[in-house]
């Protein structure tokens, strides 16, 4: 389940992946043998990396017209796509690396990178580093909070 939720979010679907994987990691810390931390961690990293690649492919193939069509009358406007495209052309590496911590970029980073034609190898390197950094920090925090709650319940 962790893989699927993080995969879909990284591919561009706005889902609460952080909430789910944090809960799973907290349960691992709290319950010990009931839920194992490392499978949750591995599924989170794999789902984020592969979902990011799918999102990049969607952006690369569909690009700007797809984003504008998806957002027509909603929250994505043509000028938003243009601003995002320019930003990713200049700062895509930083945006992909830290984007998992930020609203909208956590699920649109791959799509915007593909739309902006960020180099594939560069995207792969930064998305892998970003998901490892994000999963490590978020899941360890949740794990230790769960372990600290053992005495409370």
Coordinates of N, CA and C in Angstrom, one line a residue:
X1 N 0.8 -1.2 0.0 CA 0.0 0.0 0.0 C 0.9 1.2 0.0
X2 N 2.0 1.2 0.8 CA 2.9 2.4 0.8 C 3.4 2.7 -0.6
X3 N 3.9 1.6 -1.2 CA 4.4 1.8 -2.6 C 3.4 2.4 -3.5
X4 N 2.2 1.9 -3.5 CA 1.1 2.4 -4.4 C 0.8 3.9 -4.1
X5 N 0.6 4.2 -2.9 CA 0.2 5.6 -2.6 C 1.3 6.6 -2.9
X6 N 2.6 6.3 -2.6 CA 3.7 7.1 -2.9 C 3.9 7.2 -4.4
X7 N 3.8 6.0 -5.1 CA 3.9 6.0 -6.5 C 2.9 6.9 -7.2
X8 N 1.7 6.8 -6.9 CA 0.6 7.6 -7.5 C 0.9 9.1 -7.2
X9 N 1.2 9.4 -5.9 CA 1.5 10.8 -5.6 C 2.6 11.4 -6.4
X10 N 3.7 10.6 -6.5 CA 4.9 11.0 -7.3 C 4.6 11.1 -8.8
X11 N 3.6 10.4 -9.3 CA 3.3 10.5 -10.7 C 2.3 11.7 -11.0
X12 N 1.9 12.3 -10.0 CA 1.1 13.5 -10.2 C -0.3 13.5 -9.6
X13 N -0.7 12.5 -8.8 CA -2.0 12.4 -8.2 C -1.9 13.0 -6.8
X14 N -2.7 14.0 -6.5 CA -2.6 14.6 -5.1 C -3.2 13.7 -4.1
X15 N -2.4 12.9 -3.5 CA -2.8 11.9 -2.4 C -2.0 12.3 -1.1
X16 N -2.5 11.9 0.1 CA -1.8 12.1 1.3 C -0.7 11.1 1.6
X17 N 0.3 10.9 0.8 CA 1.3 9.9 1.0 C 2.0 10.1 2.3
X18 N 2.4 11.3 2.6 CA 3.2 11.5 3.8 C 2.4 11.0 5.1
X19 N 1.1 11.3 5.1 CA 0.3 10.9 6.2 C 0.3 9.4 6.3
X20 N 0.1 8.7 5.2 CA 0.0 7.2 5.3 C 1.4 6.6 5.7
X21 N 2.4 7.0 5.0 CA 3.7 6.3 5.3 C 4.2 6.7 6.7
X22 N 3.9 7.9 7.2 CA 4.3 8.3 8.5 C 3.5 7.5 9.5
X23 N 2.3 7.2 9.3 CA 1.5 6.3 10.2 C 2.1 4.9 10.2
X24 N 2.4 4.4 9.0 CA 3.0 3.1 9.0 C 4.3 3.0 9.7
X25 N 5.2 4.1 9.6 CA 6.5 4.1 10.3 C 6.3 4.2 11.8
X26 N 5.3 5.1 12.2 CA 5.0 5.2 13.6 C 4.5 3.9 14.2
X27 N 3.7 3.2 13.5 CA 3.2 1.9 13.9 C 4.4 0.9 14.0
X28 N 5.3 1.0 13.1 CA 6.5 0.1 13.2 C 7.3 0.4 14.5
X29 N 7.4 1.7 14.8 CA 8.1 2.1 16.0 C 7.4 1.7 17.3
X30 N 6.1 1.8 17.2 CA 5.3 1.5 18.4 C 5.0 0.0 18.6
X31 N 4.8 -0.7 17.5 CA 4.4 -2.1 17.7 C 5.6 -3.1 17.5
X32 N 6.7 -2.6 17.0 CA 7.8 -3.5 16.9 C 7.5 -4.5 15.8
X33 N 7.2 -5.8 16.1 CA 7.1 -6.8 15.1 C 5.8 -6.8 14.3
X34 N 4.8 -6.0 14.7 CA 3.5 -5.9 14.0 C 3.7 -5.3 12.6
X35 N 4.5 -4.3 12.5 CA 4.7 -3.6 11.2 C 6.3 -3.4 11.2
X36 N 6.9 -3.8 10.1 CA 8.4 -3.6 10.0 C 8.7 -2.3 9.3
X37 N 9.7 -1.6 9.8 CA 10.1 -0.3 9.3 C 10.7 -0.5 7.9
X38 N 11.6 -1.4 7.7 CA 12.4 -1.4 6.5 C 11.6 -1.7 5.2
X39 N 10.6 -2.6 5.3 CA 9.8 -2.8 4.1 C 9.0 -1.5 3.8
X40 N 8.5 -0.8 4.8 CA 7.8 0.5 4.6 C 8.7 1.5 4.0
X41 N 10.0 1.6 4.5 CA 11.0 2.5 3.9 C 11.3 2.1 2.5
X42 N 11.5 0.9 2.2 CA 11.9 0.4 0.8 C 10.7 0.7 -0.2
X43 N 9.5 0.4 0.3 CA 8.3 0.6 -0.6 C 8.2 2.1 -0.8
X44 N 8.4 3.0 0.1 CA 8.3 4.4 0.0 C 9.3 4.9 -1.0
X45 N 10.6 4.5 -0.9 CA 11.6 5.0 -1.8 C 11.3 4.5 -3.2
X46 N 11.0 3.2 -3.3 CA 10.8 2.6 -4.7 C 9.6 3.3 -5.3
X47 N 8.5 3.4 -4.6 CA 7.3 4.1 -5.1 C 7.5 5.5 -5.5
X48 N 8.3 6.2 -4.7 CA 8.6 7.6 -5.0 C 9.4 7.8 -6.3
X49 N 10.5 6.9 -6.4 CA 11.4 7.0 -7.5 C 10.7 6.6 -8.8
X50 N 10.0 5.5 -8.8 CA 9.3 5.0 -10.0 C 8.1 5.9 -10.4
X51 N 7.4 6.4 -9.4 CA 6.3 7.3 -9.7 C 6.8 8.6 -10.2
X52 N 7.9 9.1 -9.7 CA 8.5 10.3 -10.3 C 8.9 10.1 -11.7
X53 N 9.4 9.0 -12.1 CA 9.8 8.7 -13.5 C 8.5 8.7 -14.4
X54 N 7.5 8.1 -13.9 CA 6.2 8.1 -14.6 C 5.7 9.5 -14.8
X55 N 5.7 10.3 -13.7 CA 5.3 11.7 -13.8 C 6.2 12.5 -14.8
X56 N 7.5 12.3 -14.8 CA 8.4 12.9 -15.8 C 7.9 12.5 -17.2
X57 N 7.7 11.3 -17.4 CA 7.3 10.8 -18.8 C 5.9 11.4 -19.2
X58 N 5.0 11.6 -18.2 CA 3.7 12.2 -18.6 C 4.0 13.7 -19.0
X59 N 4.8 14.4 -18.2 CA 5.1 15.8 -18.5 C 5.9 15.9 -19.8
X60 N 6.8 15.0 -20.1 CA 7.6 15.0 -21.3 C 6.7 14.8 -22.5
X61 N 5.8 13.9 -22.4 CA 5.0 13.6 -23.6 C 3.8 14.5 -23.7
X62 N 3.1 14.8 -22.6 CA 1.9 15.6 -22.7 C 2.2 17.1 -22.5
X63 N 3.2 17.4 -21.7 CA 3.6 18.8 -21.5 C 2.6 19.8 -21.2
X64 N 2.9 20.9 -21.6 CA 2.1 22.1 -21.3 C 0.6 22.0 -21.8
X65 N 0.3 21.4 -23.0 CA -1.1 21.3 -23.3 C -1.9 20.4 -22.4
X66 N -1.2 19.3 -21.9 CA -1.9 18.4 -21.0 C -2.2 19.1 -19.6
X67 N -1.2 19.8 -19.1 CA -1.4 20.6 -17.8 C -2.5 21.6 -18.0
X68 N -2.5 22.3 -19.1 CA -3.5 23.4 -19.3 C -4.9 22.7 -19.4
X69 N -5.0 21.6 -20.1 CA -6.3 20.9 -20.3 C -6.8 20.4 -19.0
X70 N -5.9 19.8 -18.2 CA -6.3 19.2 -16.9 C -6.8 20.3 -15.9
X71 N -6.1 21.4 -16.0 CA -6.5 22.5 -15.1 C -7.5 23.5 -15.5
X72 N -8.0 23.3 -16.7 CA -9.0 24.2 -17.3 C -10.2 24.4 -16.3
X73 N -10.3 25.6 -15.9 CA -11.4 25.9 -15.0 C -11.2 25.5 -13.5
X74 N -10.0 25.0 -13.3 CA -9.7 24.5 -11.9 C -8.5 25.4 -11.4
X75 N -7.6 24.7 -10.7 CA -6.5 25.4 -10.0 C -5.3 25.6 -10.9
X76 N -5.2 25.0 -12.1 CA -4.0 25.2 -12.9 C -4.4 26.1 -14.1
X77 N -3.7 27.2 -14.2 CA -4.0 28.2 -15.2 C -2.8 28.2 -16.2
X78 N -3.0 28.7 -17.4 CA -1.9 28.8 -18.4 C -0.7 29.5 -17.8
X79 N -0.9 30.6 -17.1 CA 0.2 31.4 -16.6 C 0.9 30.6 -15.4
X80 N 0.2 29.8 -14.7 CA 0.9 28.9 -13.7 C 1.8 27.9 -14.3
X81 N 1.4 27.3 -15.4 CA 2.2 26.4 -16.1 C 3.4 27.1 -16.7
X82 N 3.3 28.3 -17.2 CA 4.4 29.0 -17.8 C 5.4 29.4 -16.7
X83 N 4.9 29.8 -15.6 CA 5.8 30.2 -14.4 C 6.5 28.9 -14.0
X84 N 5.8 27.8 -13.8 CA 6.4 26.6 -13.3 C 7.5 26.1 -14.3
X85 N 7.2 26.2 -15.6 CA 8.1 25.7 -16.6 C 9.4 26.5 -16.6
X86 N 9.3 27.8 -16.5 CA 10.5 28.7 -16.4 C 11.3 28.4 -15.1
X87 N 10.6 28.2 -14.0 CA 11.3 27.9 -12.8 C 12.0 26.6 -12.9
X88 N 11.4 25.6 -13.4 CA 12.1 24.3 -13.5 C 13.2 24.3 -14.5
X89 N 13.2 25.2 -15.5 CA 14.3 25.3 -16.5 C 15.5 25.9 -15.8
X90 N 15.3 26.8 -14.8 CA 16.4 27.4 -14.1 C 16.8 26.7 -12.8
X91 N 15.8 26.2 -12.1 CA 16.1 25.6 -10.7 C 15.5 24.2 -10.6
X92 N 15.3 23.5 -11.6 CA 14.7 22.2 -11.5 C 15.4 21.2 -10.6
X93 N 16.7 21.2 -10.6 CA 17.4 20.3 -9.7 C 17.1 20.5 -8.3
X94 N 17.1 21.8 -7.8 CA 16.8 22.1 -6.4 C 15.3 21.8 -6.1
X95 N 14.4 22.1 -7.1 CA 13.0 21.9 -6.9 C 12.7 20.4 -6.7
X96 N 13.3 19.6 -7.5 CA 13.1 18.1 -7.4 C 13.7 17.6 -6.1
X97 N 14.8 18.1 -5.7 CA 15.5 17.6 -4.5 C 14.7 17.9 -3.3
X98 N 14.2 19.1 -3.1 CA 13.4 19.5 -1.9 C 11.9 19.6 -2.1
X99 N 11.5 19.3 -3.4 CA 10.1 19.5 -3.7 C 9.2 18.5 -2.9
X100 N 9.7 17.4 -2.5 CA 8.9 16.4 -1.7 C 8.4 17.0 -0.4
X101 N 9.1 18.0 0.1 CA 8.7 18.6 1.4 C 7.7 19.7 1.2
X102 N 7.4 20.1 -0.1 CA 6.5 21.2 -0.4 C 5.2 20.9 -1.0
X103 N 4.1 21.6 -0.6 CA 2.8 21.4 -1.2 C 2.9 21.6 -2.7
X104 N 2.2 20.9 -3.5 CA 2.1 20.9 -4.9 C 3.3 20.2 -5.6
X105 N 4.5 20.6 -5.2 CA 5.7 20.0 -5.8 C 5.8 18.6 -5.4
X106 N 5.3 18.2 -4.2 CA 5.4 16.8 -3.8 C 4.7 15.9 -4.8
X107 N 3.7 16.3 -5.5 CA 3.1 15.5 -6.5 C 3.2 15.9 -7.9
X108 N 3.6 17.2 -8.1 CA 3.8 17.7 -9.5 C 5.2 17.8 -10.0
X109 N 6.2 17.6 -9.1 CA 7.6 17.7 -9.4 C 8.0 17.0 -10.7
X110 N 7.7 15.7 -10.8 CA 8.0 14.9 -12.0 C 7.4 15.4 -13.2
X111 N 6.1 15.7 -13.1 CA 5.3 16.2 -14.3 C 5.9 17.6 -14.8
X112 N 6.2 18.5 -13.9 CA 6.8 19.8 -14.2 C 8.2 19.6 -14.8
X113 N 8.9 18.7 -14.3 CA 10.3 18.5 -14.8 C 10.3 18.0 -16.2
X114 N 9.4 17.0 -16.5 CA 9.2 16.6 -17.9 C 8.7 17.6 -18.8
X115 N 7.7 18.4 -18.3 CA 7.2 19.5 -19.1 C 8.3 20.5 -19.5
X116 N 9.1 20.8 -18.5 CA 10.2 21.8 -18.7 C 11.4 21.2 -19.5
X117 N 11.3 19.9 -19.8 CA 12.4 19.2 -20.5 C 13.7 19.2 -19.8
X118 N 13.6 19.1 -18.4 CA 14.8 18.9 -17.6 C 15.5 17.6 -18.1
X119 N 16.8 17.6 -18.2 CA 17.5 16.4 -18.6 C 17.1 15.2 -17.8
X120 N 16.9 14.1 -18.5 CA 16.5 12.8 -17.9 C 17.5 12.4 -16.8
X121 N 18.8 12.3 -17.1 CA 19.8 11.9 -16.2 C 19.8 12.8 -14.9
X122 N 19.7 14.0 -15.2 CA 19.7 15.0 -14.1 C 18.4 14.8 -13.2
X123 N 17.3 14.6 -13.9 CA 16.1 14.4 -13.1 C 16.2 13.1 -12.3
X124 N 16.7 12.0 -12.9 CA 16.8 10.8 -12.2 C 17.7 10.9 -10.9
X125 N 18.8 11.6 -11.1 CA 19.7 11.7 -10.0 C 19.1 12.5 -8.8
X126 N 18.4 13.6 -9.2 CA 17.8 14.5 -8.2 C 16.6 13.9 -7.6
X127 N 15.8 13.2 -8.3 CA 14.6 12.6 -7.8 C 14.9 11.4 -6.9
X128 N 16.0 10.6 -7.2 CA 16.4 9.6 -6.3 C 17.0 10.1 -5.0
X129 N 17.8 11.2 -5.1 CA 18.3 11.8 -3.9 C 17.2 12.4 -3.1
X130 N 16.2 13.0 -3.7 CA 15.1 13.7 -3.0 C 14.2 12.7 -2.3
X131 N 13.9 11.6 -2.9 CA 13.0 10.6 -2.3 C 13.7 9.9 -1.1
X132 N 15.0 9.6 -1.3 CA 15.8 9.0 -0.2 C 15.9 10.0 1.0
X133 N 16.2 11.2 0.7 CA 16.2 12.2 1.8 C 14.9 12.4 2.5
X134 N 13.8 12.5 1.7 CA 12.5 12.7 2.2 C 12.1 11.5 3.1
X135 N 12.2 10.3 2.5 CA 11.8 9.1 3.2 C 12.6 8.9 4.5
X136 N 13.9 9.1 4.4 CA 14.7 8.9 5.6 C 14.3 9.9 6.7
X137 N 14.2 11.2 6.4 CA 13.8 12.1 7.5 C 12.4 11.9 8.0
X138 N 11.4 11.8 7.1 CA 10.1 11.7 7.5 C 9.7 10.4 8.2
X139 N 10.2 9.3 7.7 CA 9.9 8.0 8.3 C 10.7 7.8 9.6
X140 N 11.9 8.2 9.7 CA 12.6 8.1 11.0 C 12.0 8.9 12.1
X141 N 11.6 10.1 11.7 CA 10.9 11.0 12.7 C 9.6 10.2 13.2
X142 N 8.8 9.7 12.3 CA 7.6 9.0 12.6 C 7.9 7.8 13.4
X143 N 8.9 7.0 13.0 CA 9.3 5.8 13.7 C 9.6 6.1 15.2
X144 N 10.4 7.1 15.4 CA 10.9 7.4 16.8 C 9.7 8.0 17.6
X145 N 8.9 8.7 17.0 CA 7.7 9.2 17.7 C 6.8 8.1 18.1
X146 N 6.6 7.1 17.2 CA 5.9 5.9 17.5 C 6.5 5.1 18.6
X147 N 7.8 5.0 18.6 CA 8.5 4.2 19.6 C 8.4 5.0 21.0
X148 N 8.4 6.3 21.0 CA 8.3 7.1 22.2 C 6.9 7.0 22.8
X149 N 5.9 6.7 22.0 CA 4.5 6.6 22.4 C 4.2 5.2 23.1
X150 N 5.2 4.3 23.1 CA 4.9 3.0 23.7 C 4.5 3.1 25.1
X151 N 5.0 4.0 25.9 CA 4.7 4.1 27.3 C 3.3 4.7 27.5
X152 N 2.8 5.4 26.5 CA 1.5 6.1 26.6 C 0.3 5.2 26.4
X153 N 0.5 4.1 25.6 CA -0.6 3.2 25.3 C -0.4 1.8 25.8

